[in-house]
C-alpha positions as YAML, in Angstrom:
chain: A
units: angstrom
residues:
- id: 1
  name: MET
  ca: [193.13, 267.34, 72.55]
- id: 2
  name: ASP
  ca: [191.96, 270.86, 71.39]
- id: 3
  name: THR
  ca: [188.26, 271.68, 71.25]
- id: 4
  name: ASP
  ca: [188.26, 272.03, 67.16]
- id: 5
  name: LYS
  ca: [190.47, 268.54, 67.07]
- id: 6
  name: LEU
  ca: [187.97, 267.02, 69.49]
- id: 7
  name: THR
  ca: [184.83, 268.03, 67.86]
- id: 8
  name: SER
  ca: [185.74, 267.20, 64.40]
- id: 9
  name: THR
  ca: [186.90, 263.62, 65.53]
- id: 10
  name: LEU
  ca: [183.65, 263.15, 67.48]
- id: 11
  name: HIS
  ca: [181.62, 264.28, 64.49]
- id: 12
  name: TYR
  ca: [183.54, 261.75, 62.15]
- id: 13
  name: GLU
  ca: [183.28, 258.87, 64.75]
- id: 14
  name: LEU
  ca: [179.54, 259.70, 65.38]
- id: 15
  name: ILE
  ca: [178.57, 259.74, 61.53]
- id: 16
  name: HIS
  ca: [180.99, 256.57, 60.76]
- id: 17
  name: SER
  ca: [179.37, 254.61, 63.15]
- id: 18
  name: ILE
  ca: [175.79, 255.42, 62.24]
- id: 19
  name: LEU
  ca: [176.74, 254.83, 58.38]
- id: 20
  name: GLU
  ca: [178.31, 251.44, 59.47]
- id: 21
  name: HIS
  ca: [176.05, 249.98, 61.91]
- id: 22
  name: GLY
  ca: [173.08, 252.22, 61.75]
- id: 23
  name: ALA
  ca: [172.99, 253.33, 65.20]
- id: 24
  name: CYS
  ca: [174.88, 256.01, 67.36]
- id: 25
  name: PRO
  ca: [177.67, 255.03, 69.59]
- id: 26
  name: SER
  ca: [177.36, 255.75, 73.39]
- id: 27
  name: ASN
  ca: [179.28, 258.41, 75.08]
- id: 28
  name: SER
  ca: [181.11, 255.33, 77.06]
- id: 29
  name: ASP
  ca: [181.72, 253.77, 73.71]
- id: 30
  name: LEU
  ca: [183.36, 257.08, 72.32]
- id: 31
  name: ALA
  ca: [185.39, 257.34, 75.43]
- id: 32
  name: LYS
  ca: [187.14, 254.12, 74.89]
- id: 33
  name: LEU
  ca: [187.62, 254.55, 71.26]
- id: 34
  name: LEU
  ca: [189.28, 257.94, 71.91]
- id: 35
  name: ASP
  ca: [191.12, 257.07, 74.79]
- id: 36
  name: ILE
  ca: [189.57, 260.06, 76.91]
- id: 37
  name: GLU
  ca: [187.40, 260.48, 79.94]
- id: 38
  name: GLU
  ca: [183.65, 260.79, 79.26]
- id: 39
  name: SER
  ca: [183.62, 264.16, 81.02]
- id: 40
  name: GLU
  ca: [185.56, 265.13, 77.93]
- id: 41
  name: ILE
  ca: [183.34, 263.42, 75.48]
- id: 42
  name: ALA
  ca: [180.48, 265.21, 77.10]
- id: 43
  name: SER
  ca: [182.16, 268.73, 76.61]
- id: 44
  name: GLY
  ca: [183.12, 267.89, 73.26]
- id: 45
  name: LEU
  ca: [179.47, 267.15, 72.22]
- id: 46
  name: ARG
  ca: [178.40, 270.24, 74.03]
- id: 47
  name: ALA
  ca: [180.98, 272.29, 71.96]
- id: 48
  name: LEU
  ca: [179.58, 270.40, 68.80]
- id: 49
  name: SER
  ca: [176.42, 271.48, 69.71]
- id: 50
  name: ASP
  ca: [177.22, 275.18, 70.04]
- id: 51
  name: ILE
  ca: [178.35, 274.95, 66.28]
- id: 52
  name: HIS
  ca: [175.03, 273.24, 65.68]
- id: 53
  name: GLY
  ca: [177.16, 270.27, 64.44]
- id: 54
  name: VAL
  ca: [174.75, 268.20, 66.66]
- id: 55
  name: VAL
  ca: [171.54, 268.30, 68.44]
- id: 56
  name: LEU
  ca: [171.53, 267.13, 72.11]
- id: 57
  name: HIS
  ca: [168.75, 266.08, 74.30]
- id: 58
  name: PRO
  ca: [167.50, 268.92, 76.26]
- id: 59
  name: HIS
  ca: [168.71, 267.57, 79.34]
- id: 60
  name: ALA
  ca: [171.79, 265.39, 78.64]
- id: 61
  name: ALA
  ca: [175.01, 265.59, 76.68]
- id: 62
  name: THR
  ca: [173.91, 262.88, 74.36]
- id: 63
  name: PRO
  ca: [173.19, 262.83, 70.63]
- id: 64
  name: TRP
  ca: [169.64, 263.17, 69.35]
- id: 65
  name: VAL
  ca: [170.17, 264.33, 65.67]
- id: 66
  name: ILE
  ca: [173.40, 264.15, 63.89]
- id: 67
  name: HIS
  ca: [172.55, 265.80, 60.44]
- id: 68
  name: PRO
  ca: [171.40, 264.30, 58.31]
- id: 69
  name: PHE
  ca: [170.43, 261.54, 60.64]
- id: 70
  name: SER
  ca: [167.98, 261.00, 63.37]
- id: 71
  name: ILE
  ca: [168.93, 258.96, 66.07]
- id: 72
  name: THR
  ca: [165.21, 258.64, 67.24]
- id: 73
  name: PRO
  ca: [162.32, 257.46, 65.02]
- id: 74
  name: THR
  ca: [160.94, 259.89, 62.47]
- id: 75
  name: ILE
  ca: [158.65, 259.45, 59.16]
- id: 76
  name: ASN
  ca: [161.60, 259.30, 56.91]
- id: 77
  name: TRP
  ca: [163.43, 255.83, 56.65]
- id: 78
  name: ILE
  ca: [166.27, 255.43, 54.22]
- id: 79
  name: GLU
  ca: [166.74, 252.03, 53.55]
- id: 80
  name: SER
  ca: [169.87, 250.06, 51.80]
- id: 81
  name: LYS
  ca: [170.83, 246.29, 51.30]
- id: 82
  name: ARG
  ca: [173.10, 246.73, 54.17]
- id: 83
  name: ALA
  ca: [171.40, 248.84, 56.79]
- id: 84
  name: GLY
  ca: [168.62, 251.65, 57.52]
- id: 85
  name: TRP
  ca: [168.40, 254.70, 58.53]
- id: 86
  name: TRP
  ca: [166.02, 257.78, 60.10]
- id: 87
  name: ALA
  ca: [166.36, 261.23, 58.92]
- id: 88
  name: PRO
  ca: [164.68, 264.42, 60.22]
- id: 89
  name: CYS
  ca: [163.63, 265.57, 56.79]
- id: 90
  name: VAL
  ca: [163.30, 265.02, 53.26]
- id: 91
  name: TRP
  ca: [166.26, 267.13, 52.60]
- id: 92
  name: CYS
  ca: [168.41, 265.04, 55.25]
- id: 93
  name: ALA
  ca: [167.02, 261.63, 54.09]
- id: 94
  name: LEU
  ca: [168.37, 262.68, 50.15]
- id: 95
  name: GLY
  ca: [171.68, 263.62, 52.29]
- id: 96
  name: VAL
  ca: [171.80, 260.34, 53.79]
- id: 97
  name: ALA
  ca: [171.34, 258.72, 50.33]
- id: 98
  name: ALA
  ca: [174.18, 260.63, 48.77]
- id: 99
  name: LEU
  ca: [176.35, 259.54, 51.81]
- id: 100
  name: VAL
  ca: [175.36, 255.87, 51.50]
- id: 101
  name: GLY
  ca: [175.73, 255.92, 47.69]
- id: 102
  name: GLY
  ca: [174.49, 253.17, 45.68]
- id: 103
  name: ASP
  ca: [170.74, 252.23, 45.47]
- id: 104
  name: VAL
  ca: [168.61, 253.26, 48.20]
- id: 105
  name: GLN
  ca: [165.30, 253.71, 48.88]
- id: 106
  name: VAL
  ca: [163.62, 256.82, 50.97]
- id: 107
  name: HIS
  ca: [160.35, 256.15, 52.57]
- id: 108
  name: THR
  ca: [158.39, 259.22, 53.76]
- id: 109
  name: ARG
  ca: [154.82, 260.59, 53.35]
- id: 110
  name: TYR
  ca: [153.25, 263.26, 51.37]
- id: 111
  name: GLY
  ca: [152.85, 266.29, 54.11]
- id: 112
  name: ALA
  ca: [153.48, 263.80, 56.82]
- id: 113
  name: GLU
  ca: [149.75, 262.58, 56.43]
- id: 114
  name: LEU
  ca: [148.34, 259.35, 55.26]
- id: 115
  name: GLU
  ca: [149.82, 258.57, 51.55]
- id: 116
  name: PRO
  ca: [153.05, 256.98, 51.59]
- id: 117
  name: LEU
  ca: [155.99, 258.28, 49.09]
- id: 118
  name: ILE
  ca: [158.90, 256.05, 47.96]
- id: 119
  name: ILE
  ca: [161.72, 257.70, 46.21]
- id: 120
  name: ASP
  ca: [164.24, 255.49, 44.45]
- id: 121
  name: VAL
  ca: [167.77, 257.03, 44.73]
- id: 122
  name: LYS
  ca: [171.03, 256.08, 42.84]
- id: 123
  name: ASP
  ca: [174.12, 257.68, 44.03]
- id: 124
  name: GLY
  ca: [172.28, 260.59, 45.59]
- id: 125
  name: HIS
  ca: [170.06, 261.12, 42.47]
- id: 126
  name: PRO
  ca: [166.45, 260.52, 42.56]
- id: 127
  name: GLN
  ca: [164.90, 258.48, 40.18]
- id: 128
  name: GLY
  ca: [161.79, 259.81, 38.19]
- id: 129
  name: LEU
  ca: [159.22, 261.70, 40.40]
- id: 130
  name: VAL
  ca: [160.24, 264.93, 38.60]
- id: 131
  name: ASP
  ca: [157.09, 266.77, 39.51]
- id: 132
  name: VAL
  ca: [157.52, 266.25, 43.42]
- id: 133
  name: LEU
  ca: [157.95, 269.49, 45.34]
- id: 134
  name: VAL
  ca: [159.77, 269.98, 48.71]
- id: 135
  name: HIS
  ca: [158.06, 272.62, 50.89]
- id: 136
  name: PHE
  ca: [160.63, 274.75, 53.00]
- id: 137
  name: ALA
  ca: [158.04, 276.07, 55.53]
- id: 138
  name: ILE
  ca: [160.82, 278.16, 57.69]
- id: 139
  name: PRO
  ca: [163.31, 280.26, 56.30]
- id: 140
  name: PRO
  ca: [166.81, 278.59, 56.88]
- id: 141
  name: SER
  ca: [168.26, 281.81, 58.45]
- id: 142
  name: ARG
  ca: [165.55, 280.75, 61.16]
- id: 143
  name: ALA
  ca: [166.00, 276.81, 61.15]
- id: 144
  name: TRP
  ca: [168.09, 276.87, 64.44]
- id: 145
  name: ASP
  ca: [165.24, 278.70, 66.23]
- id: 146
  name: ASN
  ca: [163.68, 275.54, 66.69]
- id: 147
  name: VAL
  ca: [165.73, 272.96, 64.24]
- id: 148
  name: HIS
  ca: [163.17, 270.03, 65.30]
- id: 149
  name: ALA
  ca: [160.21, 272.69, 63.96]
- id: 150
  name: HIS
  ca: [161.98, 273.34, 60.98]
- id: 151
  name: CYS
  ca: [162.92, 269.80, 59.85]
- id: 152
  name: SER
  ca: [159.49, 268.54, 60.76]
- id: 153
  name: MET
  ca: [157.92, 270.68, 57.90]
- id: 154
  name: VAL
  ca: [160.41, 270.08, 55.26]
- id: 155
  name: LEU
  ca: [157.84, 267.74, 53.43]
- id: 156
  name: PRO
  ca: [157.03, 266.50, 49.75]
- id: 157
  name: PHE
  ca: [153.87, 267.58, 48.12]
- id: 158
  name: ARG
  ca: [152.81, 266.89, 44.45]
- id: 159
  name: SER
  ca: [151.79, 270.75, 43.78]
- id: 160
  name: THR
  ca: [151.66, 274.18, 45.07]
- id: 161
  name: ASP
  ca: [148.08, 274.09, 45.49]
- id: 162
  name: GLU
  ca: [148.35, 271.08, 47.72]
- id: 163
  name: ILE
  ca: [151.11, 272.83, 49.83]
- id: 164
  name: ILE
  ca: [148.78, 275.92, 50.27]
- id: 165
  name: ALA
  ca: [145.97, 273.78, 51.24]
- id: 166
  name: TRP
  ca: [147.98, 272.01, 53.64]
- id: 167
  name: THR
  ca: [149.48, 275.03, 55.39]
- id: 168
  name: GLN
  ca: [145.77, 276.43, 55.65]
- id: 169
  name: ARG
  ca: [144.30, 273.38, 57.17]
- id: 170
  name: HIS
  ca: [147.18, 273.05, 59.68]
- id: 171
  name: ARG
  ca: [147.64, 276.84, 60.19]
- id: 172
  name: LEU
  ca: [151.25, 276.22, 59.51]
- id: 173
  name: PRO
  ca: [153.57, 278.65, 57.64]
- id: 174
  name: LEU
  ca: [153.74, 279.03, 53.87]
- id: 175
  name: GLY
  ca: [157.52, 278.81, 52.57]
- id: 176
  name: GLU
  ca: [159.01, 277.97, 49.35]
- id: 177
  name: PRO
  ca: [158.54, 274.86, 47.04]
- id: 178
  name: VAL
  ca: [161.76, 273.37, 45.45]
- id: 179
  name: PRO
  ca: [161.59, 270.59, 43.05]
- id: 180
  name: LEU
  ca: [162.96, 267.27, 44.34]
- id: 181
  name: HIS
  ca: [165.76, 267.09, 42.28]
- id: 182
  name: GLN
  ca: [166.91, 270.38, 43.18]
- id: 183
  name: VAL
  ca: [166.86, 269.44, 46.88]
- id: 184
  name: ALA
  ca: [168.89, 266.26, 45.94]
- id: 185
  name: SER
  ca: [171.51, 268.62, 44.51]
- id: 186
  name: LEU
  ca: [171.44, 270.59, 47.73]
- id: 187
  name: ALA
  ca: [171.72, 267.34, 49.85]
- id: 188
  name: ARG
  ca: [174.95, 266.19, 47.64]
- id: 189
  name: LEU
  ca: [176.68, 269.20, 48.27]
- id: 190
  name: TRP
  ca: [175.56, 269.87, 52.05]
- id: 191
  name: TYR
  ca: [175.83, 266.49, 53.25]
- id: 192
  name: GLY
  ca: [178.55, 265.14, 50.77]
- id: 193
  name: SER
  ca: [181.63, 265.67, 52.67]
- id: 194
  name: HIS
  ca: [179.77, 264.97, 56.47]
- id: 195
  name: ALA
  ca: [181.68, 261.76, 56.94]
- id: 196
  name: ASN
  ca: [185.31, 262.94, 56.28]
- id: 197
  name: PRO
  ca: [187.57, 262.88, 58.97]
- id: 198
  name: ASP
  ca: [188.24, 266.43, 58.52]
- id: 199
  name: TRP
  ca: [184.74, 267.83, 58.26]
- id: 200
  name: HIS
  ca: [183.82, 271.08, 59.50]
- id: 201
  name: LYS
  ca: [180.48, 273.08, 60.26]
- id: 202
  name: TRP
  ca: [179.76, 275.32, 57.28]
- id: 203
  name: SER
  ca: [179.96, 278.99, 57.96]
- id: 204
  name: VAL
  ca: [177.23, 281.31, 57.07]
- id: 205
  name: ASP
  ca: [179.16, 282.42, 53.64]
- id: 206
  name: GLU
  ca: [179.85, 278.63, 52.95]
- id: 207
  name: ALA
  ca: [176.31, 277.89, 53.26]
- id: 208
  name: GLN
  ca: [174.93, 280.75, 51.26]
- id: 209
  name: SER
  ca: [177.38, 279.76, 48.43]
- id: 210
  name: ILE
  ca: [176.03, 276.38, 48.41]
- id: 211
  name: PHE
  ca: [172.56, 277.69, 48.25]
- id: 212
  name: HIS
  ca: [173.53, 279.70, 45.35]
- id: 213
  name: GLN
  ca: [175.12, 276.84, 43.45]
- id: 214
  name: VAL
  ca: [171.92, 274.94, 43.35]
- id: 215
  name: ASP
  ca: [170.02, 278.23, 42.23]
- id: 216
  name: LEU
  ca: [168.33, 279.01, 45.71]
- id: 217
  name: LYS
  ca: [168.75, 282.66, 45.25]
- id: 218
  name: SER
  ca: [165.27, 284.34, 46.63]
- id: 219
  name: ALA
  ca: [165.04, 286.37, 49.80]
- id: 220
  name: PHE
  ca: [163.67, 283.31, 51.47]
- id: 221
  name: TRP
  ca: [167.22, 281.81, 51.19]
- id: 222
  name: ASN
  ca: [169.02, 284.56, 52.51]
- id: 223
  name: LEU
  ca: [171.31, 284.02, 55.47]
- id: 224
  name: ARG
  ca: [173.39, 287.41, 55.35]
- id: 225
  name: ILE
  ca: [171.48, 288.28, 58.22]
- id: 226
  name: LYS
  ca: [173.13, 285.80, 60.56]
- id: 227
  name: ALA
  ca: [176.56, 285.51, 61.92]
- id: 228
  name: GLY
  ca: [178.75, 282.40, 62.85]
- id: 229
  name: HIS
  ca: [177.96, 278.85, 61.67]
- id: 230
  name: PHE
  ca: [174.85, 277.55, 60.03]
...
């Protein structure tokens, strides 16, 4: 199996299994499913990691994050009648909701602090909460410098003043707030095809086009300084 075909197939099987079972298949499970050696699975996962299609554990070729899903616990929990999932951030959580479809609830916390927030979502569309903002602390062009830090700071807030106070309190960067429903539109476009068998990683130009489609056009969202895959 050539590398492009293997990475696409692995991505599909990973996403499909997580959606159906709420858990990630092991490398041995994948090897049996695809009838190839585990060493080839490991190589395929590393190739998928190279294009940012999966985040591997630092010292092992096993998935840690497969956007929009997190394999390990986070503060973002998405609940449906048939299963539940963790997500790295609110953007990803809304992406999970879009992939799952139907009625789901996103459980998270304002500013990753004390107060819980429950977002009712129907077919990828949040119900109510029109005043909630999602703060992106790090520009997307720098997301993959440390994707875990980037995701951890994509958080909901009630107001811009609350965001400013939060960044000052924790000495964290002030980025750009985006209304929750606009982030949901981004999530539907960004993650809506992630469960397709012919999935491919967005190029920088494709990613920039998606940002523009949901009216994210400020300098903060400029990806033109990058090359390759986002």
